[in-house]
PDB file of C-alpha atoms in Angstrom:
ATOM      1  CA  UNK N1261      -4.435  93.379 -34.096  1.00 38.00           C
ATOM      2  CA  UNK N1262      -2.190  94.072 -36.709  1.00 38.00           C
ATOM      3  CA  UNK N1263      -2.332  96.111 -39.385  1.00 36.00           C
ATOM      4  CA  UNK N1264      -2.794  94.891 -42.760  1.00 39.00           C
ATOM      5  CA  UNK N1265      -2.279  96.660 -46.287  1.00 34.00           C
ATOM      6  CA  UNK N1266      -3.732  95.542 -49.178  1.00 32.00           C
ATOM      7  CA  UNK N1267      -0.497  93.814 -50.075  1.00 37.00           C
ATOM      8  CA  UNK N1268      -0.653  91.573 -47.380  1.00 45.00           C
ATOM      9  CA  UNK N1269      -4.132  90.303 -47.669  1.00 48.00           C
ATOM     10  CA  UNK N1270      -4.927  89.769 -51.563  1.00 47.00           C
ATOM     11  CA  UNK N1271      -7.508  88.066 -53.294  1.00 48.00           C
ATOM     12  CA  UNK N1272      -6.748  84.878 -54.604  1.00 49.00           C
ATOM     13  CA  UNK N1273      -9.406  85.024 -57.791  1.00 49.00           C
ATOM     14  CA  UNK N1274     -10.495  88.499 -59.067  1.00 53.00           C
ATOM     15  CA  UNK N1275     -11.881  90.239 -55.868  1.00 51.00           C
ATOM     16  CA  UNK N1276     -10.159  93.476 -54.923  1.00 53.00           C
ATOM     17  CA  UNK N1277      -7.333  94.066 -52.289  1.00 59.00           C
ATOM     18  CA  UNK N1278      -8.627  94.183 -48.588  1.00 63.00           C
ATOM     19  CA  UNK N1279      -7.507  96.245 -45.664  1.00 64.00           C
ATOM     20  CA  UNK N1280      -8.264  94.769 -41.917  1.00 66.00           C
ATOM     21  CA  UNK N1281     -10.828  97.049 -41.224  1.00 68.00           C
ATOM     22  CA  UNK N1282     -13.507  95.711 -44.144  1.00 68.00           C
ATOM     23  CA  UNK N1283     -12.692  92.100 -41.984  1.00 76.00           C
ATOM     24  CA  UNK N1284     -15.416  91.949 -39.797  1.00 81.00           C
ATOM     25  CA  UNK N1285     -19.531  90.522 -38.549  1.00 85.00           C
ATOM     26  CA  UNK N1286     -20.711  89.621 -42.163  1.00 87.00           C
ATOM     27  CA  UNK N1287     -18.615  90.787 -44.313  1.00 88.00           C
ATOM     28  CA  UNK N1288     -18.096  88.797 -47.885  1.00 92.00           C
ATOM     29  CA  UNK N1289     -14.165  87.414 -49.079  1.00 92.00           C
ATOM     30  CA  UNK N1290     -14.965  85.150 -50.577  1.00 94.00           C
ATOM     31  CA  UNK N1291     -11.357  83.387 -52.166  1.00 94.00           C
ATOM     32  CA  UNK N1292      -9.189  85.669 -50.108  1.00 93.00           C
ATOM     33  CA  UNK N1293      -5.737  85.371 -49.316  1.00 93.00           C
ATOM     34  CA  UNK N1294      -5.529  86.253 -45.298  1.00 93.00           C
ATOM     35  CA  UNK N1295      -2.795  84.297 -44.986  1.00 94.00           C
ATOM     36  CA  UNK N1296      -0.340  85.231 -41.818  1.00 94.00           C
ATOM     37  CA  UNK N1297      -2.708  87.682 -40.542  1.00 94.00           C
ATOM     38  CA  UNK N1298      -3.793  88.091 -36.841  1.00 94.00           C
ATOM     39  CA  UNK N1299      -7.277  88.475 -36.664  1.00 95.00           C
ATOM     40  CA  UNK N1300      -7.649  87.907 -32.644  1.00 95.00           C
ATOM     41  CA  UNK N1301     -10.511  89.261 -31.050  1.00 95.00           C
ATOM     42  CA  UNK N1302     -12.454  90.350 -34.381  1.00 94.00           C
ATOM     43  CA  UNK N1303     -15.605  89.705 -34.557  1.00 95.00           C
ATOM     44  CA  UNK N1304     -16.287  87.710 -38.197  1.00 96.00           C
ATOM     45  CA  UNK N1305     -19.589  86.207 -37.050  1.00 97.00           C
ATOM     46  CA  UNK N1306     -21.823  85.513 -40.255  1.00 96.00           C
ATOM     47  CA  UNK N1307     -19.254  86.629 -42.535  1.00 96.00           C
ATOM     48  CA  UNK N1308     -18.710  84.160 -45.899  1.00 97.00           C
ATOM     49  CA  UNK N1309     -14.770  83.173 -46.360  1.00 97.00           C
ATOM     50  CA  UNK N1310     -15.860  80.131 -48.456  1.00 97.00           C
ATOM     51  CA  UNK N1311     -12.260  79.305 -50.374  1.00 97.00           C
ATOM     52  CA  UNK N1312     -10.392  81.624 -48.474  1.00 97.00           C
ATOM     53  CA  UNK N1313      -6.723  81.042 -47.193  1.00 97.00           C
ATOM     54  CA  UNK N1314      -6.354  81.795 -43.629  1.00 97.00           C
ATOM     55  CA  UNK N1315      -3.140  79.450 -43.045  1.00 98.00           C
ATOM     56  CA  UNK N1316      -1.267  80.066 -40.468  1.00 98.00           C
ATOM     57  CA  UNK N1317      -3.746  83.001 -39.226  1.00 97.00           C
ATOM     58  CA  UNK N1318      -3.649  84.231 -35.413  1.00 97.00           C
ATOM     59  CA  UNK N1319      -7.624  84.039 -34.373  1.00 97.00           C
ATOM     60  CA  UNK N1320      -7.353  83.365 -30.714  1.00 98.00           C
ATOM     61  CA  UNK N1321     -10.812  84.791 -28.995  1.00 98.00           C
ATOM     62  CA  UNK N1322     -12.234  85.573 -32.764  1.00 97.00           C
ATOM     63  CA  UNK N1323     -15.868  84.939 -32.997  1.00 98.00           C
ATOM     64  CA  UNK N1324     -16.559  83.302 -36.138  1.00 98.00           C
ATOM     65  CA  UNK N1325     -20.120  82.256 -35.403  1.00 98.00           C
ATOM     66  CA  UNK N1326     -22.566  80.983 -38.172  1.00 98.00           C
ATOM     67  CA  UNK N1327     -19.549  81.539 -40.335  1.00 98.00           C
ATOM     68  CA  UNK N1328     -19.036  80.207 -43.517  1.00 98.00           C
ATOM     69  CA  UNK N1329     -15.880  78.455 -44.115  1.00 98.00           C
ATOM     70  CA  UNK N1330     -16.462  75.922 -46.909  1.00 98.00           C
ATOM     71  CA  UNK N1331     -13.212  74.832 -48.872  1.00 98.00           C
ATOM     72  CA  UNK N1332     -11.411  77.312 -46.295  1.00 98.00           C
ATOM     73  CA  UNK N1333      -7.719  76.126 -45.944  1.00 98.00           C
ATOM     74  CA  UNK N1334      -6.802  76.878 -42.358  1.00 98.00           C
ATOM     75  CA  UNK N1335      -3.877  74.983 -42.218  1.00 98.00           C
ATOM     76  CA  UNK N1336      -1.794  75.840 -38.892  1.00 98.00           C
ATOM     77  CA  UNK N1337      -3.855  78.386 -37.899  1.00 98.00           C
ATOM     78  CA  UNK N1338      -3.904  79.509 -34.340  1.00 98.00           C
ATOM     79  CA  UNK N1339      -8.118  79.172 -33.050  1.00 98.00           C
ATOM     80  CA  UNK N1340      -7.564  79.179 -29.193  1.00 98.00           C
ATOM     81  CA  UNK N1341     -10.375  80.098 -27.793  1.00 98.00           C
ATOM     82  CA  UNK N1342     -12.420  80.754 -31.164  1.00 98.00           C
ATOM     83  CA  UNK N1343     -16.294  80.969 -30.870  1.00 98.00           C
ATOM     84  CA  UNK N1344     -17.190  78.514 -34.081  1.00 98.00           C
ATOM     85  CA  UNK N1345     -20.729  77.680 -33.098  1.00 98.00           C
ATOM     86  CA  UNK N1346     -22.657  76.743 -36.345  1.00 98.00           C
ATOM     87  CA  UNK N1347     -19.482  77.420 -38.919  1.00 98.00           C
ATOM     88  CA  UNK N1348     -19.732  75.554 -41.865  1.00 98.00           C
ATOM     89  CA  UNK N1349     -16.283  74.393 -42.780  1.00 98.00           C
ATOM     90  CA  UNK N1350     -17.526  71.639 -45.375  1.00 98.00           C
ATOM     91  CA  UNK N1351     -14.571  70.812 -47.192  1.00 98.00           C
ATOM     92  CA  UNK N1352     -12.160  72.535 -45.598  1.00 98.00           C
ATOM     93  CA  UNK N1353      -8.621  72.127 -44.896  1.00 98.00           C
ATOM     94  CA  UNK N1354      -7.536  72.421 -41.074  1.00 98.00           C
ATOM     95  CA  UNK N1355      -4.701  70.285 -41.052  1.00 98.00           C
ATOM     96  CA  UNK N1356      -2.256  71.025 -37.793  1.00 98.00           C
ATOM     97  CA  UNK N1357      -4.790  73.971 -37.055  1.00 98.00           C
ATOM     98  CA  UNK N1358      -4.751  74.294 -33.293  1.00 98.00           C
ATOM     99  CA  UNK N1359      -8.869  74.509 -31.584  1.00 98.00           C
ATOM    100  CA  UNK N1360      -7.721  74.869 -27.695  1.00 97.00           C
ATOM    101  CA  UNK N1361     -10.820  75.487 -25.926  1.00 98.00           C
ATOM    102  CA  UNK N1362     -12.824  76.553 -28.643  1.00 98.00           C
ATOM    103  CA  UNK N1363     -16.397  76.461 -29.393  1.00 98.00           C
ATOM    104  CA  UNK N1364     -16.951  74.254 -32.331  1.00 98.00           C
ATOM    105  CA  UNK N1365     -20.751  73.599 -31.186  1.00 98.00           C
ATOM    106  CA  UNK N1366     -23.237  72.434 -34.099  1.00 98.00           C
ATOM    107  CA  UNK N1367     -20.474  73.100 -36.277  1.00 98.00           C
ATOM    108  CA  UNK N1368     -20.461  71.228 -40.085  1.00 98.00           C
ATOM    109  CA  UNK N1369     -17.032  69.827 -40.654  1.00 98.00           C
ATOM    110  CA  UNK N1370     -18.340  67.258 -43.325  1.00 98.00           C
ATOM    111  CA  UNK N1371     -15.147  65.931 -45.221  1.00 98.00           C
ATOM    112  CA  UNK N1372     -13.163  68.582 -43.332  1.00 98.00           C
ATOM    113  CA  UNK N1373      -9.558  67.775 -43.367  1.00 98.00           C
ATOM    114  CA  UNK N1374      -8.384  67.737 -39.907  1.00 98.00           C
ATOM    115  CA  UNK N1375      -4.770  65.985 -39.764  1.00 98.00           C
ATOM    116  CA  UNK N1376      -2.678  66.702 -37.009  1.00 98.00           C
ATOM    117  CA  UNK N1377      -5.281  69.436 -35.521  1.00 98.00           C
ATOM    118  CA  UNK N1378      -5.569  70.182 -31.572  1.00 98.00           C
ATOM    119  CA  UNK N1379      -8.616  70.529 -30.325  1.00 98.00           C
ATOM    120  CA  UNK N1380      -7.877  70.179 -26.052  1.00 97.00           C
ATOM    121  CA  UNK N1381     -10.583  71.008 -24.378  1.00 98.00           C
ATOM    122  CA  UNK N1382     -12.541  72.272 -26.996  1.00 98.00           C
ATOM    123  CA  UNK N1383     -16.364  71.996 -27.228  1.00 98.00           C
ATOM    124  CA  UNK N1384     -17.600  69.659 -30.696  1.00 98.00           C
ATOM    125  CA  UNK N1385     -21.135  68.875 -29.110  1.00 98.00           C
ATOM    126  CA  UNK N1386     -23.444  68.304 -32.005  1.00 98.00           C
ATOM    127  CA  UNK N1387     -20.979  68.819 -34.355  1.00 98.00           C
ATOM    128  CA  UNK N1388     -20.667  67.154 -37.939  1.00 98.00           C
ATOM    129  CA  UNK N1389     -17.738  65.155 -38.467  1.00 98.00           C
ATOM    130  CA  UNK N1390     -18.890  62.642 -40.922  1.00 98.00           C
ATOM    131  CA  UNK N1391     -16.150  61.344 -43.421  1.00 98.00           C
ATOM    132  CA  UNK N1392     -13.824  64.199 -41.577  1.00 98.00           C
ATOM    133  CA  UNK N1393     -10.003  63.100 -41.460  1.00 98.00           C
ATOM    134  CA  UNK N1394      -8.842  63.176 -38.355  1.00 98.00           C
ATOM    135  CA  UNK N1395      -5.792  60.908 -38.352  1.00 98.00           C
ATOM    136  CA  UNK N1396      -3.479  61.790 -36.328  1.00 98.00           C
ATOM    137  CA  UNK N1397      -5.573  64.781 -34.355  1.00 98.00           C
ATOM    138  CA  UNK N1398      -5.388  65.904 -30.625  1.00 98.00           C
ATOM    139  CA  UNK N1399      -8.733  65.666 -28.924  1.00 97.00           C
ATOM    140  CA  UNK N1400      -7.902  65.512 -25.274  1.00 96.00           C
ATOM    141  CA  UNK N1401     -10.384  66.080 -23.032  1.00 96.00           C
ATOM    142  CA  UNK N1402     -12.320  67.671 -25.677  1.00 96.00           C
ATOM    143  CA  UNK N1403     -16.636  67.236 -25.499  1.00 96.00           C
ATOM    144  CA  UNK N1404     -17.792  65.295 -28.347  1.00 96.00           C
ATOM    145  CA  UNK N1405     -21.058  64.819 -26.940  1.00 95.00           C
ATOM    146  CA  UNK N1406     -23.922  63.730 -29.467  1.00 95.00           C
ATOM    147  CA  UNK N1407     -21.673  64.572 -32.386  1.00 97.00           C
ATOM    148  CA  UNK N1408     -21.334  62.345 -35.618  1.00 98.00           C
ATOM    149  CA  UNK N1409     -17.848  60.896 -36.273  1.00 97.00           C
ATOM    150  CA  UNK N1410     -19.917  58.266 -38.740  1.00 98.00           C
ATOM    151  CA  UNK N1411     -17.158  57.171 -41.473  1.00 98.00           C
ATOM    152  CA  UNK N1412     -14.535  59.467 -40.034  1.00 98.00           C
ATOM    153  CA  UNK N1413     -10.841  58.393 -40.654  1.00 98.00           C
ATOM    154  CA  UNK N1414      -9.444  58.675 -36.907  1.00 97.00           C
ATOM    155  CA  UNK N1415      -6.429  56.231 -37.472  1.00 97.00           C
ATOM    156  CA  UNK N1416      -3.816  57.169 -34.456  1.00 97.00           C
ATOM    157  CA  UNK N1417      -6.489  59.772 -33.258  1.00 97.00           C
ATOM    158  CA  UNK N1418      -5.816  60.675 -28.924  1.00 97.00           C
ATOM    159  CA  UNK N1419      -9.379  60.516 -27.644  1.00 96.00           C
ATOM    160  CA  UNK N1420      -7.999  60.630 -23.943  1.00 95.00           C
ATOM    161  CA  UNK N1421     -10.577  61.541 -21.453  1.00 94.00           C
ATOM    162  CA  UNK N1422     -12.687  62.868 -24.380  1.00 94.00           C
ATOM    163  CA  UNK N1423     -16.365  63.213 -23.771  1.00 93.00           C
ATOM    164  CA  UNK N1424     -18.209  60.878 -26.254  1.00 93.00           C
ATOM    165  CA  UNK N1425     -21.953  60.448 -24.744  1.00 92.00           C
ATOM    166  CA  UNK N1426     -24.016  60.184 -27.304  1.00 92.00           C
ATOM    167  CA  UNK N1427     -21.393  60.379 -29.938  1.00 94.00           C
ATOM    168  CA  UNK N1428     -21.628  58.158 -33.253  1.00 95.00           C
ATOM    169  CA  UNK N1429     -18.927  56.568 -34.790  1.00 94.00           C
ATOM    170  CA  UNK N1430     -20.792  54.395 -37.239  1.00 96.00           C
ATOM    171  CA  UNK N1431     -18.304  53.014 -39.475  1.00 96.00           C
ATOM    172  CA  UNK N1432     -15.364  55.369 -37.987  1.00 96.00           C
ATOM    173  CA  UNK N1433     -11.594  54.202 -38.765  1.00 96.00           C
ATOM    174  CA  UNK N1434     -10.823  53.676 -35.245  1.00 93.00           C
ATOM    175  CA  UNK N1435      -7.517  51.470 -35.474  1.00 94.00           C
ATOM    176  CA  UNK N1436      -4.721  52.252 -33.250  1.00 93.00           C
ATOM    177  CA  UNK N1437      -6.816  54.803 -31.456  1.00 93.00           C
ATOM    178  CA  UNK N1438      -6.184  55.999 -28.124  1.00 90.00           C
ATOM    179  CA  UNK N1439      -9.399  55.690 -26.065  1.00 85.00           C
ATOM    180  CA  UNK N1440      -7.851  55.843 -22.679  1.00 86.00           C
ATOM    181  CA  UNK N1441     -10.289  57.299 -19.923  1.00 81.00           C
ATOM    182  CA  UNK N1442     -13.153  56.925 -22.253  1.00 73.00           C
ATOM    183  CA  UNK N1443     -16.745  54.860 -21.533  1.00 63.00           C
ATOM    184  CA  UNK N1444     -17.547  53.246 -24.408  1.00 62.00           C
ATOM    185  CA  UNK N1445     -21.065  52.366 -23.595  1.00 56.00           C
ATOM    186  CA  UNK N1446     -22.417  55.806 -24.326  1.00 57.00           C
ATOM    187  CA  UNK N1447     -21.122  55.824 -27.740  1.00 60.00           C
ATOM    188  CA  UNK N1448     -22.769  54.695 -30.854  1.00 64.00           C
ATOM    189  CA  UNK N1449     -20.513  52.696 -33.060  1.00 61.00           C
TER     190      UNK N1449
END
């Protein structure tokens, strides 16, 4: 894990500087700038990261269960194998983020920007993706069982061989979406 200094992880508002050892389970890091940090393997369960900037962070295998990421910027972040079960990413911007093999079971991603994000083999069972922007996202072989994608923008999204049993796509924009290998009788449109 990289060693952060106060200069590398600074608040975006009037919060005090933070050292990497303060980035832990239950931490309150509202509005902090944590860009480019390597937080791989960290335990951030239940942390409050509202409005934080985590762009280009490495969070491989990071435990983010029950974390509040409302309004957080995760552009280009690497979240391979991260656990975001029950995390709240409402209004977050995770464009171009990589969630390969991540666990996003029951995560809330209402109105989240996920353009060009990658979710290969990710677990999104029961996730709330209502009105999410998934344009050009790659969800190859992702598990979207019971996920709610009502009114999601999914133009040019790749859903090849995704698992969609019981998923809701009501009023979703599926124009030019790749649906190869899906069983469409198992979804609600």
